[in-house]
Amino acid sequence: GEDVEQSLFLSVREGDSSVINCTYTDSSSTYLYWYKQEPGAGLQLLTYIFSNMDMKQDQRLTVLLNKKDKHLSLRIADTQTGDSAIYFCAEMRGATNKLIFGTGTLLAVQP
Amino acid sequence: DVKVTQSSRYLVKRTGEKVFLECVQDMDHENMFWYRQDPGLGLRLIYFSYDVKMKEKGDIPEGYSVSREKKERFSLILESASTNQTSMYLCASRGGGPGTDTQYFGPGTRLTVL
């Protein structure tokens, strides 16, 4: 199908690690992205990974890509209350470089 | 600092009204996008533009049109608003070329059609 899929909700305790998962559909996608949306705000790019990579680390963020299974994950180490937000994965498809977004995962961080 | 602004944060309109949503970017970007965001559906692309006076339909263009008369401004038009167009509308812009170019998003306009 056409959909990029994510679970809708994740709850973690402050200080724990969070893992947000995403499955995408187009094996020819060149770039995959993670965006964060805080309440009442637009989307902010967190990180991206090129499709020939299988891991990327950026401070507390680790992105894992399993191209065979078309599975992308975002791990947030030492999760803080300020990480509470909706997280969207997106894949870049086609000659027009359109971004196809997932449904978003609401991350709730409990103190 | 990059900036994408949208003309209204909240808008309430009546069924049948013509609605204009304005988006302005100050980064001299060629590409601009309009999405709508609905719970459980993520972001869906309505229209995009890769240059002045150029436009392309996205995934859900029905009921919408767009205008790009100047590079910095991309307008979304609802010719006759309907209740199923109640949604959060997000504008984004991006520089030329694929890959690492970031799409910068505006804060969104929450439109309610009564």
PDB file of C-alpha atoms in Angstrom:
ATOM      1  CA  GLY A   1       0.000   0.000   0.000  1.00  0.00           C
ATOM      2  CA  GLU A   2       0.828   3.674   0.035  1.00  0.00           C
ATOM      3  CA  ASP A   3       0.854   4.233   3.772  1.00  0.00           C
ATOM      4  CA  VAL A   4       3.698   5.050   6.098  1.00  0.00           C
ATOM      5  CA  GLU A   5       2.666   3.543   9.409  1.00  0.00           C
ATOM      6  CA  GLN A   6       3.434   4.391  13.013  1.00  0.00           C
ATOM      7  CA  SER A   7       1.894   3.434  16.324  1.00  0.00           C
ATOM      8  CA  LEU A   8      -0.279   6.248  17.631  1.00  0.00           C
ATOM      9  CA  PHE A   9       0.897   6.532  21.216  1.00  0.00           C
ATOM     10  CA  LEU A  10       3.924   5.835  23.415  1.00  0.00           C
ATOM     11  CA  SER A  11       4.292   6.545  27.119  1.00  0.00           C
ATOM     12  CA  VAL A  12       7.638   6.460  28.920  1.00  0.00           C
ATOM     13  CA  ARG A  13       9.079   7.622  32.237  1.00  0.00           C
ATOM     14  CA  GLU A  14      11.508  10.500  32.421  1.00  0.00           C
ATOM     15  CA  GLY A  15      15.080   9.212  32.106  1.00  0.00           C
ATOM     16  CA  ASP A  16      14.109   6.063  30.207  1.00  0.00           C
ATOM     17  CA  SER A  17      14.792   5.488  26.518  1.00  0.00           C
ATOM     18  CA  SER A  18      11.996   5.916  23.978  1.00  0.00           C
ATOM     19  CA  VAL A  19      11.809   3.975  20.737  1.00  0.00           C
ATOM     20  CA  ILE A  20       9.406   5.148  18.071  1.00  0.00           C
ATOM     21  CA  ASN A  21       8.882   2.823  15.123  1.00  0.00           C
ATOM     22  CA  CYS A  22       7.842   3.408  11.539  1.00  0.00           C
ATOM     23  CA  THR A  23       7.292   1.188   8.514  1.00  0.00           C
ATOM     24  CA  TYR A  24       7.383   2.634   5.040  1.00  0.00           C
ATOM     25  CA  THR A  25       6.491   1.223   1.670  1.00  0.00           C
ATOM     26  CA  ASP A  26       8.713   2.484  -1.133  1.00  0.00           C
ATOM     27  CA  SER A  27      12.003   0.593  -1.353  1.00  0.00           C
ATOM     28  CA  SER A  28      13.352   3.265  -3.698  1.00  0.00           C
ATOM     29  CA  SER A  29      12.953   6.040  -1.140  1.00  0.00           C
ATOM     30  CA  THR A  30      16.218   7.913  -0.923  1.00  0.00           C
ATOM     31  CA  TYR A  31      15.897   9.751   2.364  1.00  0.00           C
ATOM     32  CA  LEU A  32      13.910   9.109   5.503  1.00  0.00           C
ATOM     33  CA  TYR A  33      13.172  11.791   8.056  1.00  0.00           C
ATOM     34  CA  TRP A  34      12.013  12.271  11.607  1.00  0.00           C
ATOM     35  CA  TYR A  35      10.065  15.420  12.472  1.00  0.00           C
ATOM     36  CA  LYS A  36       8.879  16.642  15.882  1.00  0.00           C
ATOM     37  CA  GLN A  37       5.715  18.644  16.451  1.00  0.00           C
ATOM     38  CA  GLU A  38       5.215  20.349  19.795  1.00  0.00           C
ATOM     39  CA  PRO A  39       1.709  21.454  20.830  1.00  0.00           C
ATOM     40  CA  GLY A  40       0.424  24.345  18.734  1.00  0.00           C
ATOM     41  CA  ALA A  41       3.529  24.450  16.551  1.00  0.00           C
ATOM     42  CA  GLY A  42       4.603  23.405  13.093  1.00  0.00           C
ATOM     43  CA  LEU A  43       6.953  20.539  12.338  1.00  0.00           C
ATOM     44  CA  GLN A  44      10.624  20.723  13.181  1.00  0.00           C
ATOM     45  CA  LEU A  45      13.137  18.472  11.433  1.00  0.00           C
ATOM     46  CA  LEU A  46      14.953  16.328  13.996  1.00  0.00           C
ATOM     47  CA  THR A  47      17.147  14.156  11.843  1.00  0.00           C
ATOM     48  CA  TYR A  48      17.290  12.247   8.588  1.00  0.00           C
ATOM     49  CA  ILE A  49      19.046   9.184   7.216  1.00  0.00           C
ATOM     50  CA  PHE A  50      20.113   8.324   3.694  1.00  0.00           C
ATOM     51  CA  SER A  51      18.864   4.993   2.472  1.00  0.00           C
ATOM     52  CA  ASN A  52      22.311   3.450   2.105  1.00  0.00           C
ATOM     53  CA  MET A  53      22.979   3.896   5.822  1.00  0.00           C
ATOM     54  CA  ASP A  54      21.715   1.632   8.556  1.00  0.00           C
ATOM     55  CA  MET A  55      22.383   3.832  11.564  1.00  0.00           C
ATOM     56  CA  LYS A  56      22.854   7.472  12.410  1.00  0.00           C
ATOM     57  CA  GLN A  57      23.528   8.967  15.825  1.00  0.00           C
ATOM     58  CA  ASP A  58      23.058  12.585  16.796  1.00  0.00           C
ATOM     59  CA  GLN A  59      23.474  13.335  20.507  1.00  0.00           C
ATOM     60  CA  ARG A  60      20.520  11.664  22.268  1.00  0.00           C
ATOM     61  CA  LEU A  61      18.953  10.533  19.001  1.00  0.00           C
ATOM     62  CA  THR A  62      19.724   7.273  17.212  1.00  0.00           C
ATOM     63  CA  VAL A  63      18.081   6.366  13.923  1.00  0.00           C
ATOM     64  CA  LEU A  64      18.085   2.754  12.775  1.00  0.00           C
ATOM     65  CA  LEU A  65      17.117   1.752   9.255  1.00  0.00           C
ATOM     66  CA  ASN A  66      16.333  -1.790   8.169  1.00  0.00           C
ATOM     67  CA  LYS A  67      15.937  -1.417   4.447  1.00  0.00           C
ATOM     68  CA  LYS A  68      15.076  -5.077   3.872  1.00  0.00           C
ATOM     69  CA  ASP A  69      12.074  -4.817   6.194  1.00  0.00           C
ATOM     70  CA  LYS A  70      11.405  -1.139   5.341  1.00  0.00           C
ATOM     71  CA  HIS A  71      11.546  -0.342   9.028  1.00  0.00           C
ATOM     72  CA  LEU A  72      12.785   2.883  10.564  1.00  0.00           C
ATOM     73  CA  SER A  73      13.126   3.662  14.252  1.00  0.00           C
ATOM     74  CA  LEU A  74      14.016   6.664  16.375  1.00  0.00           C
ATOM     75  CA  ARG A  75      15.553   6.086  19.783  1.00  0.00           C
ATOM     76  CA  ILE A  76      15.668   8.960  22.262  1.00  0.00           C
ATOM     77  CA  ALA A  77      18.063   8.328  25.151  1.00  0.00           C
ATOM     78  CA  ASP A  78      17.396   9.797  28.611  1.00  0.00           C
ATOM     79  CA  THR A  79      13.947  11.024  27.604  1.00  0.00           C
ATOM     80  CA  GLN A  80      12.941  14.351  29.140  1.00  0.00           C
ATOM     81  CA  THR A  81       9.540  15.976  29.657  1.00  0.00           C
ATOM     82  CA  GLY A  82      10.481  18.442  26.916  1.00  0.00           C
ATOM     83  CA  ASP A  83      10.553  15.526  24.479  1.00  0.00           C
ATOM     84  CA  SER A  84       6.772  15.165  24.820  1.00  0.00           C
ATOM     85  CA  ALA A  85       5.439  15.810  21.320  1.00  0.00           C
ATOM     86  CA  ILE A  86       4.132  14.126  18.196  1.00  0.00           C
ATOM     87  CA  TYR A  87       6.862  12.472  16.117  1.00  0.00           C
ATOM     88  CA  PHE A  88       6.398  11.951  12.393  1.00  0.00           C
ATOM     89  CA  CYS A  89       8.484   9.792  10.119  1.00  0.00           C
ATOM     90  CA  ALA A  90       8.532  10.671   6.431  1.00  0.00           C
ATOM     91  CA  GLU A  91       9.970   9.145   3.303  1.00  0.00           C
ATOM     92  CA  MET A  92      11.106  11.021   0.236  1.00  0.00           C
ATOM     93  CA  ARG A  93       9.718   9.473  -2.927  1.00  0.00           C
ATOM     94  CA  GLY A  94      10.016   9.929  -6.603  1.00  0.00           C
ATOM     95  CA  ALA A  95      11.368  12.498  -8.984  1.00  0.00           C
ATOM     96  CA  THR A  96       9.334  15.256  -7.382  1.00  0.00           C
ATOM     97  CA  ASN A  97      10.972  14.602  -4.000  1.00  0.00           C
ATOM     98  CA  LYS A  98       7.618  14.578  -2.283  1.00  0.00           C
ATOM     99  CA  LEU A  99       7.584  13.723   1.377  1.00  0.00           C
ATOM    100  CA  ILE A 100       5.097  11.086   2.493  1.00  0.00           C
ATOM    101  CA  PHE A 101       4.362  11.358   6.188  1.00  0.00           C
ATOM    102  CA  GLY A 102       3.360   8.739   8.695  1.00  0.00           C
ATOM    103  CA  THR A 103       0.371   9.140  10.968  1.00  0.00           C
ATOM    104  CA  GLY A 104       2.476  10.452  13.852  1.00  0.00           C
ATOM    105  CA  THR A 105       3.273   8.979  17.284  1.00  0.00           C
ATOM    106  CA  LEU A 106       2.330  10.926  20.392  1.00  0.00           C
ATOM    107  CA  LEU A 107       5.125  10.554  22.943  1.00  0.00           C
ATOM    108  CA  ALA A 108       4.067  11.224  26.519  1.00  0.00           C
ATOM    109  CA  VAL A 109       6.850  11.501  29.083  1.00  0.00           C
ATOM    110  CA  GLN A 110       5.798  10.888  32.681  1.00  0.00           C
ATOM    111  CA  PRO A 111       7.813  12.626  35.441  1.00  0.00           C
TER     112      PRO A 111
ATOM    113  CA  ASP B   1      16.944  32.520  11.203  1.00  0.00           C
ATOM    114  CA  VAL B   2      14.611  30.723   8.826  1.00  0.00           C
ATOM    115  CA  LYS B   3      11.014  31.784   8.856  1.00  0.00           C
ATOM    116  CA  VAL B   4       7.779  30.480   7.427  1.00  0.00           C
ATOM    117  CA  THR B   5       4.752  32.458   8.503  1.00  0.00           C
ATOM    118  CA  GLN B   6       1.074  31.784   8.032  1.00  0.00           C
ATOM    119  CA  SER B   7      -1.469  34.567   8.049  1.00  0.00           C
ATOM    120  CA  SER B   8      -3.734  33.190  10.768  1.00  0.00           C
ATOM    121  CA  ARG B   9      -3.320  30.712  13.619  1.00  0.00           C
ATOM    122  CA  TYR B  10      -7.062  30.167  13.994  1.00  0.00           C
ATOM    123  CA  LEU B  11      -9.846  30.753  11.503  1.00  0.00           C
ATOM    124  CA  VAL B  12     -13.593  30.103  11.669  1.00  0.00           C
ATOM    125  CA  LYS B  13     -15.607  30.220   8.454  1.00  0.00           C
ATOM    126  CA  ARG B  14     -19.083  29.254   7.310  1.00  0.00           C
ATOM    127  CA  THR B  15     -19.964  26.609   4.748  1.00  0.00           C
ATOM    128  CA  GLY B  16     -19.801  28.030   1.237  1.00  0.00           C
ATOM    129  CA  GLU B  17     -17.431  30.881   2.060  1.00  0.00           C
ATOM    130  CA  LYS B  18     -14.290  31.460   0.038  1.00  0.00           C
ATOM    131  CA  VAL B  19     -11.219  31.065   2.244  1.00  0.00           C
ATOM    132  CA  PHE B  20      -7.671  32.245   1.641  1.00  0.00           C
ATOM    133  CA  LEU B  21      -4.755  30.841   3.622  1.00  0.00           C
ATOM    134  CA  GLU B  22      -1.525  32.724   3.113  1.00  0.00           C
ATOM    135  CA  CYS B  23       2.022  31.485   3.589  1.00  0.00           C
ATOM    136  CA  VAL B  24       5.193  33.548   3.331  1.00  0.00           C
ATOM    137  CA  GLN B  25       8.816  32.376   3.519  1.00  0.00           C
ATOM    138  CA  ASP B  26      11.900  34.549   3.719  1.00  0.00           C
ATOM    139  CA  MET B  27      14.500  32.006   2.591  1.00  0.00           C
ATOM    140  CA  ASP B  28      14.239  32.489  -1.193  1.00  0.00           C
ATOM    141  CA  HIS B  29      13.143  28.858  -1.517  1.00  0.00           C
ATOM    142  CA  GLU B  30      11.857  27.552  -4.813  1.00  0.00           C
ATOM    143  CA  ASN B  31       9.627  24.823  -3.401  1.00  0.00           C
ATOM    144  CA  MET B  32       6.559  25.430  -1.270  1.00  0.00           C
ATOM    145  CA  PHE B  33       3.956  23.000   0.006  1.00  0.00           C
ATOM    146  CA  TRP B  34       0.508  22.935   1.552  1.00  0.00           C
ATOM    147  CA  TYR B  35      -0.489  20.025   3.791  1.00  0.00           C
ATOM    148  CA  ARG B  36      -3.456  19.277   5.944  1.00  0.00           C
ATOM    149  CA  GLN B  37      -3.058  17.435   9.211  1.00  0.00           C
ATOM    150  CA  ASP B  38      -5.828  15.305  10.663  1.00  0.00           C
ATOM    151  CA  PRO B  39      -5.712  13.003  13.692  1.00  0.00           C
ATOM    152  CA  GLY B  40      -4.741   9.478  12.758  1.00  0.00           C
ATOM    153  CA  LEU B  41      -3.979  10.455   9.161  1.00  0.00           C
ATOM    154  CA  GLY B  42      -0.718  12.348   9.555  1.00  0.00           C
ATOM    155  CA  LEU B  43       0.107  15.004   6.993  1.00  0.00           C
ATOM    156  CA  ARG B  44      -1.348  14.808   3.522  1.00  0.00           C
ATOM    157  CA  LEU B  45      -0.058  16.896   0.637  1.00  0.00           C
ATOM    158  CA  ILE B  46      -2.649  19.120  -1.009  1.00  0.00           C
ATOM    159  CA  TYR B  47      -0.607  21.086  -3.538  1.00  0.00           C
ATOM    160  CA  PHE B  48       2.973  22.092  -4.065  1.00  0.00           C
ATOM    161  CA  SER B  49       4.833  24.613  -6.178  1.00  0.00           C
ATOM    162  CA  TYR B  50       8.390  24.391  -7.441  1.00  0.00           C
ATOM    163  CA  ASP B  51       8.545  27.891  -8.913  1.00  0.00           C
ATOM    164  CA  VAL B  52       6.567  31.072  -9.366  1.00  0.00           C
ATOM    165  CA  LYS B  53       3.312  30.433 -11.227  1.00  0.00           C
ATOM    166  CA  MET B  54       4.022  26.678 -11.212  1.00  0.00           C
ATOM    167  CA  LYS B  55       1.869  24.269  -9.258  1.00  0.00           C
ATOM    168  CA  GLU B  56       1.372  20.547  -8.955  1.00  0.00           C
ATOM    169  CA  LYS B  57      -1.438  18.577  -7.378  1.00  0.00           C
ATOM    170  CA  GLY B  58      -0.590  16.596  -4.321  1.00  0.00           C
ATOM    171  CA  ASP B  59      -2.500  13.643  -2.963  1.00  0.00           C
ATOM    172  CA  ILE B  60      -5.744  15.395  -2.000  1.00  0.00           C
ATOM    173  CA  PRO B  61      -6.235  18.473  -4.217  1.00  0.00           C
ATOM    174  CA  GLU B  62     -10.018  18.223  -4.544  1.00  0.00           C
ATOM    175  CA  GLY B  63     -11.786  21.285  -3.211  1.00  0.00           C
ATOM    176  CA  TYR B  64      -8.610  23.369  -3.143  1.00  0.00           C
ATOM    177  CA  SER B  65      -6.646  25.615  -5.463  1.00  0.00           C
ATOM    178  CA  VAL B  66      -3.393  27.516  -5.038  1.00  0.00           C
ATOM    179  CA  SER B  67      -1.680  30.642  -6.231  1.00  0.00           C
ATOM    180  CA  ARG B  68       2.040  31.463  -6.436  1.00  0.00           C
ATOM    181  CA  GLU B  69       2.445  34.929  -7.943  1.00  0.00           C
ATOM    182  CA  LYS B  70       5.619  35.727  -6.033  1.00  0.00           C
ATOM    183  CA  LYS B  71       8.412  33.428  -4.930  1.00  0.00           C
ATOM    184  CA  GLU B  72       7.957  34.124  -1.248  1.00  0.00           C
ATOM    185  CA  ARG B  73       4.191  33.663  -1.102  1.00  0.00           C
ATOM    186  CA  PHE B  74       2.067  30.565  -1.625  1.00  0.00           C
ATOM    187  CA  SER B  75      -1.678  30.827  -1.089  1.00  0.00           C
ATOM    188  CA  LEU B  76      -4.173  28.038  -0.527  1.00  0.00           C
ATOM    189  CA  ILE B  77      -7.736  28.777  -1.613  1.00  0.00           C
ATOM    190  CA  LEU B  78     -10.925  27.012  -0.616  1.00  0.00           C
ATOM    191  CA  GLU B  79     -13.409  28.174  -3.254  1.00  0.00           C
ATOM    192  CA  SER B  80     -16.444  27.045  -1.264  1.00  0.00           C
ATOM    193  CA  ALA B  81     -15.553  25.819   2.195  1.00  0.00           C
ATOM    194  CA  SER B  82     -17.176  22.643   3.480  1.00  0.00           C
ATOM    195  CA  THR B  83     -17.270  21.108   6.940  1.00  0.00           C
ATOM    196  CA  ASN B  84     -14.959  18.263   5.878  1.00  0.00           C
ATOM    197  CA  GLN B  85     -12.264  20.870   5.281  1.00  0.00           C
ATOM    198  CA  THR B  86     -12.087  21.592   8.994  1.00  0.00           C
ATOM    199  CA  SER B  87      -8.470  20.756   9.724  1.00  0.00           C
ATOM    200  CA  MET B  88      -5.003  22.018  10.600  1.00  0.00           C
ATOM    201  CA  TYR B  89      -3.272  23.427   7.524  1.00  0.00           C
ATOM    202  CA  LEU B  90       0.516  23.479   7.410  1.00  0.00           C
ATOM    203  CA  CYS B  91       2.674  25.310   4.920  1.00  0.00           C
ATOM    204  CA  ALA B  92       6.287  24.355   4.245  1.00  0.00           C
ATOM    205  CA  SER B  93       9.118  25.535   2.036  1.00  0.00           C
ATOM    206  CA  ARG B  94      12.304  23.885   0.846  1.00  0.00           C
ATOM    207  CA  GLY B  95      15.340  24.918  -1.150  1.00  0.00           C
ATOM    208  CA  GLY B  96      16.175  23.308  -4.489  1.00  0.00           C
ATOM    209  CA  GLY B  97      17.602  19.807  -4.858  1.00  0.00           C
ATOM    210  CA  PRO B  98      16.786  16.494  -3.232  1.00  0.00           C
ATOM    211  CA  GLY B  99      18.024  14.845  -0.118  1.00  0.00           C
ATOM    212  CA  THR B 100      19.249  16.858   2.785  1.00  0.00           C
ATOM    213  CA  ASP B 101      17.306  20.020   2.034  1.00  0.00           C
ATOM    214  CA  THR B 102      15.024  20.573   4.938  1.00  0.00           C
ATOM    215  CA  GLN B 103      11.348  21.330   4.653  1.00  0.00           C
ATOM    216  CA  TYR B 104      10.692  24.229   7.010  1.00  0.00           C
ATOM    217  CA  PHE B 105       7.202  24.402   8.372  1.00  0.00           C
ATOM    218  CA  GLY B 106       5.028  27.294   9.440  1.00  0.00           C
ATOM    219  CA  PRO B 107       3.106  27.203  12.741  1.00  0.00           C
ATOM    220  CA  GLY B 108      -0.111  26.055  11.094  1.00  0.00           C
ATOM    221  CA  THR B 109      -3.611  27.458  10.659  1.00  0.00           C
ATOM    222  CA  ARG B 110      -6.425  25.673  12.436  1.00  0.00           C
ATOM    223  CA  LEU B 111      -9.497  26.146  10.240  1.00  0.00           C
ATOM    224  CA  THR B 112     -12.989  25.380  11.465  1.00  0.00           C
ATOM    225  CA  VAL B 113     -15.830  25.373   8.938  1.00  0.00           C
ATOM    226  CA  LEU B 114     -19.277  25.623  10.502  1.00  0.00           C
TER     227      LEU B 114
END
